[in-house]
Short mmCIF file of C-alpha atoms and ligand atoms in Angstrom, two decimals:
data_model
loop_
_atom_site.label_atom_id
_atom_site.label_comp_id
_atom_site.label_asym_id
_atom_site.label_seq_id
_atom_site.Cartn_x
_atom_site.Cartn_y
_atom_site.Cartn_z
CA MET E 1010 0.00 0.00 0.00
CA ASP E 1011 1.36 3.42 -0.96
CA LYS E 1012 2.18 6.10 1.59
CA PHE E 1013 2.86 9.79 1.35
CA VAL E 1014 5.89 11.22 3.11
CA ILE E 1015 5.45 14.95 3.61
CA THR E 1016 7.84 17.44 5.17
CA GLY E 1017 5.88 20.47 6.27
CA GLY E 1018 6.68 24.13 6.49
CA THR E 1019 6.90 25.29 2.89
CA PRO E 1020 4.25 27.78 1.72
CA LEU E 1021 2.47 26.69 -1.47
CA GLN E 1022 3.30 29.20 -4.18
CA GLY E 1023 2.56 29.48 -7.89
CA GLU E 1024 -0.16 28.18 -10.17
CA ILE E 1025 -2.10 24.98 -9.79
CA ALA E 1026 -4.56 23.66 -12.39
CA ILE E 1027 -7.87 21.98 -11.59
CA SER E 1028 -8.96 18.70 -13.20
CA GLY E 1029 -12.45 17.71 -14.27
CA SER E 1030 -14.95 16.95 -11.52
CA LYS E 1031 -14.99 13.33 -10.36
CA ASN E 1032 -18.54 13.66 -9.05
CA SER E 1033 -19.72 15.09 -12.35
CA ALA E 1034 -17.81 12.62 -14.51
CA LEU E 1035 -19.27 9.57 -12.71
CA PRO E 1036 -22.95 10.29 -13.52
CA ALA E 1037 -21.98 11.47 -17.02
CA LEU E 1038 -20.31 8.12 -17.70
CA ALA E 1039 -23.41 6.30 -16.43
CA GLY E 1040 -25.56 8.60 -18.59
CA ALA E 1041 -23.82 7.32 -21.71
CA LEU E 1042 -25.66 4.01 -21.13
CA LEU E 1043 -28.92 5.74 -22.08
CA THR E 1044 -28.19 5.68 -25.81
CA ASP E 1045 -26.93 3.23 -28.44
CA LYS E 1046 -25.09 6.13 -30.10
CA PRO E 1047 -21.52 7.24 -29.29
CA VAL E 1048 -20.99 9.74 -26.47
CA THR E 1049 -17.74 11.68 -26.08
CA LEU E 1050 -16.84 13.06 -22.67
CA LYS E 1051 -13.94 15.44 -22.24
CA ARG E 1052 -12.03 16.49 -19.16
CA ILE E 1053 -12.53 13.22 -17.30
CA PRO E 1054 -10.15 13.15 -14.31
CA ARG E 1055 -7.77 10.19 -14.24
CA VAL E 1056 -8.64 8.93 -10.77
CA ARG E 1057 -9.41 5.49 -9.40
CA ASP E 1058 -13.20 5.91 -9.07
CA ILE E 1059 -13.35 6.67 -12.80
CA ARG E 1060 -11.43 3.48 -13.58
CA THR E 1061 -13.90 1.56 -11.40
CA MET E 1062 -16.85 3.08 -13.30
CA GLN E 1063 -15.12 2.27 -16.59
CA ARG E 1064 -14.83 -1.40 -15.57
CA LEU E 1065 -18.49 -1.45 -14.60
CA LEU E 1066 -19.61 0.06 -17.92
CA VAL E 1067 -17.52 -2.40 -19.92
CA ASP E 1068 -19.11 -5.33 -18.01
CA ILE E 1069 -22.54 -3.87 -18.78
CA GLY E 1070 -21.73 -3.80 -22.49
CA ALA E 1071 -20.17 -0.41 -23.25
CA LYS E 1072 -17.14 0.03 -25.46
CA VAL E 1073 -14.97 2.59 -23.74
CA GLU E 1074 -11.96 4.20 -25.39
CA ALA E 1075 -9.98 6.50 -23.17
CA GLN E 1076 -7.37 8.85 -24.60
CA GLY E 1077 -5.96 11.08 -21.92
CA GLU E 1078 -8.90 13.01 -20.51
CA THR E 1079 -11.25 12.19 -23.40
CA PHE E 1080 -13.50 9.16 -23.18
CA GLN E 1081 -15.49 7.76 -26.07
CA LEU E 1082 -18.32 5.52 -25.02
CA HIS E 1083 -20.56 3.38 -27.18
CA THR E 1084 -23.15 1.02 -25.77
CA ALA E 1085 -24.72 -0.57 -28.85
CA ARG E 1086 -26.40 -3.13 -26.59
CA ILE E 1087 -26.81 -3.71 -22.85
CA VAL E 1088 -25.21 -7.11 -22.32
CA CYS E 1089 -25.48 -7.46 -18.54
CA PRO E 1090 -27.62 -4.88 -16.66
CA GLU E 1091 -25.88 -5.46 -13.36
CA ALA E 1092 -23.64 -3.68 -10.84
CA PRO E 1093 -21.98 -6.43 -8.78
CA TYR E 1094 -21.14 -6.24 -5.08
CA GLU E 1095 -17.38 -6.28 -5.78
CA LEU E 1096 -17.67 -2.90 -7.50
CA VAL E 1097 -20.44 -1.30 -5.44
CA LYS E 1098 -18.60 -2.01 -2.19
CA THR E 1099 -15.53 -0.12 -3.46
CA MET E 1100 -17.54 2.71 -4.99
CA ARG E 1101 -21.08 3.63 -4.01
CA ALA E 1102 -21.52 5.78 -7.09
CA SER E 1103 -21.88 2.46 -8.99
CA SER E 1104 -25.57 2.72 -8.05
CA LEU E 1105 -25.76 5.53 -10.63
CA VAL E 1106 -26.24 2.88 -13.32
CA LEU E 1107 -29.57 1.82 -11.77
CA GLY E 1108 -31.69 4.56 -13.37
CA PRO E 1109 -30.08 4.43 -16.84
CA LEU E 1110 -30.29 0.62 -16.98
CA VAL E 1111 -33.97 0.41 -16.06
CA ALA E 1112 -34.76 3.24 -18.48
CA ARG E 1113 -32.85 1.73 -21.38
CA SER E 1114 -33.35 -2.01 -20.95
CA GLY E 1115 -36.29 -2.29 -18.54
CA ARG E 1116 -34.19 -4.21 -16.05
CA ALA E 1117 -31.36 -3.68 -13.55
CA ARG E 1118 -29.73 -5.66 -10.80
CA VAL E 1119 -27.61 -3.56 -8.50
CA SER E 1120 -25.92 -4.61 -5.27
CA LEU E 1121 -27.01 -2.73 -2.18
CA PRO E 1122 -24.10 -0.78 -0.75
CA GLY E 1123 -22.96 -1.93 2.68
CA GLY E 1124 -21.58 0.27 5.45
CA CYS E 1125 -19.30 3.16 4.65
CA ALA E 1126 -16.53 5.00 6.51
CA ILE E 1127 -18.51 8.28 6.56
CA GLY E 1128 -22.04 7.10 7.35
CA SER E 1129 -24.73 4.58 6.44
CA ARG E 1130 -25.41 6.01 2.96
CA PRO E 1131 -28.47 3.99 1.90
CA ILE E 1132 -30.06 4.21 -1.58
CA ASN E 1133 -33.69 3.97 -0.44
CA LEU E 1134 -34.56 7.26 -2.16
CA HIS E 1135 -33.27 6.02 -5.53
CA ILE E 1136 -35.46 2.94 -5.09
CA PHE E 1137 -38.50 4.93 -3.94
CA GLY E 1138 -38.18 7.17 -7.00
CA LEU E 1139 -37.95 4.25 -9.41
CA GLU E 1140 -41.08 2.75 -7.85
CA GLN E 1141 -42.87 6.05 -8.42
CA LEU E 1142 -41.81 5.79 -12.07
CA GLY E 1143 -43.53 2.39 -12.24
CA ALA E 1144 -40.62 -0.01 -11.77
CA SER E 1145 -41.26 -3.09 -9.67
CA ILE E 1146 -38.53 -3.68 -7.13
CA HIS E 1147 -37.42 -6.87 -5.41
CA GLN E 1148 -34.63 -7.29 -2.95
CA SER E 1149 -32.77 -10.54 -2.43
CA HIS E 1150 -29.25 -11.79 -1.72
CA GLY E 1151 -28.04 -8.24 -1.11
CA TYR E 1152 -29.22 -7.05 -4.52
CA ILE E 1153 -31.97 -4.75 -5.71
CA GLU E 1154 -33.72 -5.92 -8.85
CA ALA E 1155 -35.75 -3.35 -10.70
CA GLU E 1156 -38.00 -4.21 -13.62
CA ALA E 1157 -40.10 -2.13 -15.96
CA PRO E 1158 -40.63 -4.33 -19.01
CA ASP E 1159 -43.11 -1.88 -20.57
CA GLY E 1160 -40.98 1.14 -19.80
CA LEU E 1161 -41.13 3.76 -17.05
CA ARG E 1162 -43.85 6.40 -16.79
CA GLY E 1163 -43.51 9.96 -15.61
CA ALA E 1164 -44.45 10.78 -12.00
CA VAL E 1165 -44.06 13.38 -9.29
CA ILE E 1166 -41.20 12.40 -7.00
CA ASP E 1167 -40.92 14.23 -3.69
CA PHE E 1168 -37.57 13.52 -2.06
CA ASP E 1169 -37.90 13.55 1.72
CA ARG E 1170 -34.26 14.57 1.91
CA ILE E 1171 -31.89 16.02 -0.61
CA THR E 1172 -29.75 13.45 -2.37
CA VAL E 1173 -27.19 14.27 -5.04
CA THR E 1174 -26.74 10.93 -6.79
CA GLY E 1175 -30.42 10.11 -6.10
CA THR E 1176 -31.44 13.21 -8.08
CA GLU E 1177 -29.01 12.28 -10.85
CA ASP E 1178 -30.11 8.64 -10.96
CA LEU E 1179 -33.80 9.53 -11.23
CA MET E 1180 -33.18 12.30 -13.74
CA MET E 1181 -31.51 9.67 -15.92
CA ALA E 1182 -34.40 7.25 -15.40
CA ALA E 1183 -37.02 9.90 -16.21
CA VAL E 1184 -35.54 11.14 -19.49
CA LEU E 1185 -36.77 7.99 -21.25
CA ALA E 1186 -40.04 7.61 -19.27
CA LYS E 1187 -43.42 8.22 -20.89
CA GLY E 1188 -44.76 11.66 -20.02
CA GLU E 1189 -43.69 14.24 -17.47
CA THR E 1190 -41.65 13.69 -14.31
CA ILE E 1191 -41.28 16.32 -11.62
CA LEU E 1192 -38.47 15.95 -9.09
CA ARG E 1193 -39.21 18.00 -5.95
CA ASN E 1194 -36.65 18.84 -3.26
CA ALA E 1195 -34.01 17.94 -5.86
CA ALA E 1196 -30.29 18.52 -5.26
CA ARG E 1197 -29.02 21.81 -6.71
CA GLU E 1198 -25.34 20.84 -6.95
CA PRO E 1199 -23.37 21.99 -10.04
CA GLU E 1200 -22.83 18.29 -10.85
CA VAL E 1201 -26.62 17.87 -11.29
CA VAL E 1202 -26.66 20.84 -13.67
CA ASP E 1203 -23.70 19.41 -15.60
CA LEU E 1204 -25.47 16.07 -16.03
CA ALA E 1205 -28.65 17.84 -17.19
CA GLU E 1206 -26.57 19.67 -19.81
CA LEU E 1207 -25.11 16.41 -21.10
CA LEU E 1208 -28.57 14.79 -21.22
CA ALA E 1209 -29.99 17.83 -23.04
CA ARG E 1210 -27.22 17.50 -25.63
CA MET E 1211 -28.31 13.87 -26.06
CA GLY E 1212 -31.86 15.08 -26.76
CA ALA E 1213 -33.48 15.01 -23.30
CA GLN E 1214 -35.99 17.67 -22.27
CA ILE E 1215 -35.09 18.93 -18.81
CA GLU E 1216 -35.98 22.21 -17.13
CA GLY E 1217 -34.99 23.57 -13.74
CA ALA E 1218 -31.73 21.72 -13.05
CA GLY E 1219 -29.90 23.78 -10.43
CA THR E 1220 -33.20 24.56 -8.64
CA SER E 1221 -35.14 22.32 -6.25
CA THR E 1222 -37.78 21.47 -8.87
CA ILE E 1223 -36.69 19.67 -12.02
CA ARG E 1224 -39.20 18.98 -14.80
CA ILE E 1225 -38.48 16.30 -17.34
CA GLN E 1226 -40.51 15.48 -20.44
CA GLY E 1227 -39.68 11.93 -21.41
CA VAL E 1228 -38.51 11.26 -24.97
CA GLU E 1229 -38.48 7.98 -26.86
CA LEU E 1230 -34.80 7.83 -27.73
CA LEU E 1231 -31.63 9.70 -26.94
CA GLY E 1232 -28.77 10.30 -29.36
CA GLY E 1233 -25.01 10.74 -29.15
CA ALA E 1234 -23.35 13.87 -27.81
CA GLU E 1235 -20.08 15.53 -26.93
CA HIS E 1236 -19.69 17.20 -23.56
CA THR E 1237 -16.94 18.69 -21.38
CA ILE E 1238 -17.11 17.98 -17.64
CA ILE E 1239 -17.03 20.96 -15.23
CA PRO E 1240 -13.96 21.61 -13.06
CA ASP E 1241 -13.72 19.83 -9.72
CA ARG E 1242 -14.89 22.30 -7.08
CA ILE E 1243 -13.73 20.10 -4.22
CA GLU E 1244 -10.22 19.87 -5.64
CA ALA E 1245 -10.21 23.67 -6.07
CA GLY E 1246 -11.43 24.14 -2.50
CA THR E 1247 -8.81 21.73 -1.16
CA PHE E 1248 -5.99 23.69 -2.82
CA ALA E 1249 -7.47 27.00 -1.66
CA ILE E 1250 -7.31 25.72 1.92
CA GLY E 1251 -3.78 24.46 1.17
CA ALA E 1252 -2.69 27.99 0.29
CA ALA E 1253 -4.32 29.38 3.43
CA ILE E 1254 -2.93 26.79 5.85
CA THR E 1255 0.66 27.07 4.56
CA ASN E 1256 0.44 30.86 4.44
CA GLY E 1257 1.18 30.63 0.74
CA ASP E 1258 0.13 32.40 -2.43
CA LEU E 1259 -1.59 30.13 -4.90
CA THR E 1260 -3.40 30.90 -8.11
CA ILE E 1261 -5.91 28.16 -8.83
CA THR E 1262 -6.59 28.00 -12.56
CA GLY E 1263 -9.27 26.31 -14.66
CA CYS E 1264 -11.82 26.42 -11.85
CA GLN E 1265 -15.31 27.87 -11.49
CA PRO E 1266 -15.07 30.37 -8.59
CA ASP E 1267 -18.86 30.61 -8.05
CA HIS E 1268 -18.93 26.86 -7.25
CA VAL E 1269 -16.79 27.45 -4.14
CA GLY E 1270 -18.57 30.60 -2.94
CA ALA E 1271 -19.41 29.24 0.53
CA LEU E 1272 -15.78 28.29 1.18
CA VAL E 1273 -14.46 31.61 -0.13
CA SER E 1274 -16.75 33.51 2.30
CA LYS E 1275 -15.44 31.46 5.25
CA LEU E 1276 -11.82 31.95 4.16
CA GLN E 1277 -12.34 35.70 3.90
CA LEU E 1278 -13.95 35.85 7.34
CA ALA E 1279 -10.96 33.91 8.68
CA GLY E 1280 -8.67 36.62 7.31
CA VAL E 1281 -7.44 34.92 4.14
CA ASP E 1282 -7.03 37.11 1.07
CA VAL E 1283 -9.04 35.64 -1.80
CA THR E 1284 -9.37 37.40 -5.14
CA GLN E 1285 -10.55 36.45 -8.59
CA PRO E 1286 -7.91 37.43 -11.14
CA GLY E 1287 -9.96 36.03 -14.04
CA PRO E 1288 -13.30 34.32 -14.74
CA ASN E 1289 -11.78 30.88 -14.17
CA SER E 1290 -9.21 31.51 -11.51
CA LEU E 1291 -8.85 32.26 -7.82
CA ARG E 1292 -5.85 33.68 -6.02
CA VAL E 1293 -5.55 32.70 -2.37
CA ARG E 1294 -2.97 34.35 -0.13
CA GLY E 1295 -2.36 33.53 3.50
CA ALA E 1296 -2.49 36.56 5.76
CA GLY E 1297 -0.23 35.32 8.54
CA ARG E 1298 -2.90 35.14 11.24
CA LEU E 1299 -6.13 33.24 10.96
CA ARG E 1300 -9.36 33.81 12.91
CA SER E 1301 -11.65 30.92 13.91
CA VAL E 1302 -14.93 30.83 12.01
CA ASP E 1303 -17.77 28.40 12.75
CA MET E 1304 -19.02 26.33 9.87
CA THR E 1305 -22.00 24.05 9.20
CA THR E 1306 -22.09 21.73 6.20
CA GLU E 1307 -25.13 22.02 3.98
CA GLU E 1308 -26.34 20.99 0.58
CA TYR E 1309 -25.26 23.27 -2.28
CA PRO E 1310 -25.02 26.25 -2.31
CA GLY E 1311 -24.06 25.77 1.36
CA PHE E 1312 -20.66 24.66 2.60
CA ALA E 1313 -19.81 21.27 1.04
CA THR E 1314 -19.43 18.28 3.35
CA ASP E 1315 -16.62 17.22 1.00
CA LEU E 1316 -14.56 20.20 2.25
CA GLN E 1317 -15.35 19.81 5.95
CA ALA E 1318 -12.29 17.72 6.81
CA GLN E 1319 -9.92 20.10 5.01
CA TYR E 1320 -11.56 23.09 6.73
CA MET E 1321 -11.07 21.42 10.09
CA ALA E 1322 -7.32 21.16 9.40
CA LEU E 1323 -7.30 24.89 8.67
CA MET E 1324 -9.19 25.78 11.86
CA THR E 1325 -6.52 24.02 13.97
CA GLN E 1326 -4.35 27.04 12.99
CA ALA E 1327 -6.92 29.76 13.67
CA GLU E 1328 -7.12 31.89 16.77
CA GLY E 1329 -10.13 31.06 18.94
CA ILE E 1330 -12.72 28.33 18.90
CA ALA E 1331 -14.41 27.08 15.75
CA ILE E 1332 -17.50 24.91 15.93
CA ILE E 1333 -17.81 22.68 12.91
CA THR E 1334 -21.20 21.02 12.45
CA GLU E 1335 -21.61 18.12 10.03
CA THR E 1336 -25.23 17.74 8.91
CA ILE E 1337 -24.96 15.53 5.82
CA PHE E 1338 -23.19 12.39 7.05
CA GLU E 1339 -23.34 10.98 10.58
CA ASN E 1340 -19.77 9.72 10.87
CA ARG E 1341 -17.56 12.11 8.95
CA PHE E 1342 -15.07 13.08 11.66
CA MET E 1343 -12.57 10.22 11.32
CA HIS E 1344 -9.81 12.72 10.48
CA ALA E 1345 -10.25 14.53 13.83
CA GLN E 1346 -8.39 11.89 15.88
CA GLU E 1347 -5.55 11.81 13.36
CA LEU E 1348 -5.27 15.63 13.50
CA VAL E 1349 -5.18 15.33 17.30
CA ARG E 1350 -2.22 12.93 16.94
CA MET E 1351 -0.45 15.74 15.09
CA GLY E 1352 -1.13 18.15 17.97
CA ALA E 1353 -4.56 19.63 17.20
CA ASN E 1354 -7.02 20.44 19.97
CA ILE E 1355 -10.34 18.99 18.78
CA ARG E 1356 -13.25 17.70 20.86
CA LEU E 1357 -16.08 15.77 19.23
CA ASP E 1358 -19.64 16.06 20.46
CA GLY E 1359 -22.16 14.30 18.26
CA LYS E 1360 -22.53 16.24 15.04
CA GLN E 1361 -20.07 18.88 16.19
CA ALA E 1362 -16.31 19.22 16.34
CA ILE E 1363 -14.98 21.94 18.58
CA VAL E 1364 -11.59 23.08 17.36
CA ALA E 1365 -9.45 25.33 19.56
CA GLY E 1366 -6.45 27.01 17.99
CA PRO E 1367 -3.91 27.85 17.06
CA ARG E 1368 -1.96 24.75 17.98
CA GLU E 1369 1.43 23.79 16.62
CA LEU E 1370 1.15 20.65 14.50
CA THR E 1371 4.07 18.25 14.34
CA GLY E 1372 4.65 15.46 11.85
CA ALA E 1373 3.42 12.00 12.85
CA GLY E 1374 2.37 8.69 11.38
CA VAL E 1375 -1.34 8.93 10.48
CA ILE E 1376 -3.90 6.84 8.63
CA ALA E 1377 -6.20 8.06 5.89
CA SER E 1378 -9.75 6.75 6.44
CA ASP E 1379 -11.62 8.16 3.43
CA LEU E 1380 -11.05 10.39 0.45
CA ARG E 1381 -11.56 13.83 2.00
CA ALA E 1382 -10.10 12.82 5.39
CA SER E 1383 -6.91 11.98 3.47
CA ALA E 1384 -6.90 15.41 1.87
CA SER E 1385 -7.26 17.00 5.30
CA LEU E 1386 -4.22 15.07 6.58
CA VAL E 1387 -2.17 16.09 3.53
CA LEU E 1388 -2.99 19.76 4.23
CA ALA E 1389 -2.15 19.44 7.92
CA ALA E 1390 1.13 17.70 7.03
CA LEU E 1391 2.06 20.50 4.62
CA MET E 1392 2.15 22.99 7.48
CA ALA E 1393 3.29 20.70 10.33
CA ARG E 1394 6.82 20.78 11.70
CA GLY E 1395 8.82 17.78 10.57
CA GLU E 1396 7.83 14.70 8.66
CA THR E 1397 4.37 13.12 8.38
CA VAL E 1398 3.79 9.68 6.93
CA ILE E 1399 0.23 9.13 5.68
CA ASP E 1400 -0.77 5.51 5.28
CA ARG E 1401 -3.51 4.14 2.98
CA VAL E 1402 -3.32 6.91 0.40
CA TYR E 1403 -5.31 4.73 -2.00
CA HIS E 1404 -8.25 6.65 -0.57
CA ILE E 1405 -6.89 9.90 -1.99
CA ASP E 1406 -6.19 8.26 -5.36
CA ARG E 1407 -9.94 7.62 -5.68
CA GLY E 1408 -10.64 11.28 -6.23
CA TYR E 1409 -7.57 13.51 -6.63
CA GLU E 1410 -5.66 13.42 -9.90
CA LYS E 1411 -1.88 13.27 -9.38
CA ILE E 1412 -2.17 15.26 -6.17
CA GLU E 1413 1.47 14.77 -5.15
CA ALA E 1414 2.75 15.96 -8.55
CA LYS E 1415 0.46 19.01 -8.51
CA LEU E 1416 1.46 19.95 -4.97
CA ALA E 1417 5.18 19.35 -5.58
CA ARG E 1418 5.06 21.80 -8.49
CA VAL E 1419 3.93 24.57 -6.12
CA GLY E 1420 6.60 23.87 -3.55
CA ALA E 1421 5.28 21.03 -1.37
CA LYS E 1422 7.80 18.50 -0.10
CA ILE E 1423 5.75 15.41 -0.77
CA ARG E 1424 6.70 12.01 -2.12
CA ARG E 1425 4.93 8.72 -2.59
CA VAL E 1426 6.56 5.57 -1.31
CA GLU E 1427 5.35 2.11 -2.19
C1 EPZ Y 2996 -22.62 12.61 -3.28
O1 EPZ Y 2996 -22.84 11.38 -2.62
C2 EPZ Y 2996 -21.14 12.69 -3.54
N1 EPZ Y 2996 -20.75 11.57 -4.40
C3 EPZ Y 2996 -20.39 12.69 -2.22
O2 EPZ Y 2996 -19.02 12.86 -2.51
C4 EPZ Y 2996 -20.88 13.85 -1.37
O3 EPZ Y 2996 -20.26 13.80 -0.11
C5 EPZ Y 2996 -22.40 13.78 -1.20
O4 EPZ Y 2996 -23.04 13.72 -2.50
C6 EPZ Y 2996 -22.97 14.97 -0.46
O5 EPZ Y 2996 -22.66 16.14 -1.12
C7 EPZ Y 2996 -20.92 11.63 -5.71
O6 EPZ Y 2996 -21.43 12.61 -6.24
C8 EPZ Y 2996 -20.46 10.49 -6.52
P1 EPZ Y 2996 -26.34 12.01 -0.96
P2 EPZ Y 2996 -24.31 10.81 -2.46
O7 EPZ Y 2996 -27.21 10.96 -1.55
O8 EPZ Y 2996 -25.12 11.24 -3.62
C9 EPZ Y 2996 -28.77 10.32 2.77
C10 EPZ Y 2996 -16.69 12.55 -2.13
O9 EPZ Y 2996 -15.88 12.65 -1.18
N2 EPZ Y 2996 -29.45 9.45 1.79
O10 EPZ Y 2996 -26.51 13.41 -1.39
O11 EPZ Y 2996 -24.17 9.36 -2.17
C11 EPZ Y 2996 -27.29 9.95 2.90
O12 EPZ Y 2996 -27.09 8.88 3.78
C12 EPZ Y 2996 -18.07 12.06 -1.88
O13 EPZ Y 2996 -16.39 12.81 -3.30
C13 EPZ Y 2996 -30.48 8.65 2.22
O14 EPZ Y 2996 -30.85 8.64 3.40
O15 EPZ Y 2996 -24.81 11.57 -1.20
C14 EPZ Y 2996 -26.70 11.26 3.37
O16 EPZ Y 2996 -26.86 11.36 4.75
C15 EPZ Y 2996 -18.29 11.13 -0.80
N3 EPZ Y 2996 -31.10 7.85 1.29
C16 EPZ Y 2996 -27.56 12.31 2.67
O17 EPZ Y 2996 -28.76 11.64 2.28
C17 EPZ Y 2996 -30.73 7.82 -0.02
O18 EPZ Y 2996 -31.33 7.07 -0.80
C18 EPZ Y 2996 -26.95 12.93 1.43
O19 EPZ Y 2996 -26.41 11.91 0.62
C19 EPZ Y 2996 -29.70 8.66 -0.43
C20 EPZ Y 2996 -29.06 9.47 0.49
#
């Protein structure tokens, strides 16, 4: 298993480029199953979750040709409408094929995800939505089997809580359903909007993506399309916090600044200098001293849960007490104990982490427990005194493209050891 060895203390300086969004690319790849025509997707990040999705699509019957960041997908026929346990257990987003498979072939068999490091993460809302669209659902041997031999029919689906991949999955199911579907209390994340744009290019009729009510008029068939994935807002946010925590000066290029608005507001309140030199760039400069600022995770446009761990690392360096409240997942504080091993003062109380700072962090051996927890430890290590060894960095490889190479180019002392 690979490790990162990081020697802290060097401010990040220079320019760092953002890759395509993992969480946008995953549903887009699943969306290509909706047509028997070729779909070209550009700016796909080369990360492990994408390779997992690629394997899944090939097993289902897609031909996938990947050249750098451009993927060409062609699913002339669905050969096996199934997402097996081996893949779903390593990547929950595999359940994104459920909607497209039922819509295209009238049948899907998808493993139920088991437990997860950050919370229970069920897919009951995906299943509820498919039932509303007329699919019959059976559960056995750890699998969900959905059938709609005569096709899906439009319905009103009221989500009782906001779900990102649930919204995406049902949007993909509804585009080929007969009649109108209305998704209420839908997720408003930029990744949902990006998927709606791809589907529209394929011929789908979707209105309201990016708001809580999405209206879809089903069509009989979808065609091929070419689409470029949006920049990864979580990668951009991670590097912005990296600049702030190392007291550096980083220009983050190829990003969409309005997608990280909630983070930018918190950084500015904490005393970090954030400017927008161009429409697709952000400049983040550390200001020497940081102030503690409370933060609560929320659905978009609120503060992203996927940046909570990184923000906690930053608050260990801020003056005062920051209360961080996690409202999306019930167990997303695994990084806190590792940060404490490095010297942080963090107390956990249910949904809240109380961070008192500033505390000097010193390098230590730590273990990455999930993707964003790993990112938080990398950021803490970049500012800590001495050497930190982060074990299990395969978690970070799931969602950050060449993170050590990108960080090394802006001054980080980071190397991967096998
Ligand atoms: C997406 O996961 C992201 N993954 C996650 O990114 C992200 O943390 C999360 O949204 C929240 O923003 C992808 O886009 C591939 P949810 P998703 O359904 O869709 C509960 C990362 O680090 N819920 O919006 O699986 C659920 O348990 C990751 O890149 C149900 O109860 O998250 C959670 O508490 C990890 N029933 C809440 O809703 C359901 O059927 C929000 O989850 C579905 C969800």
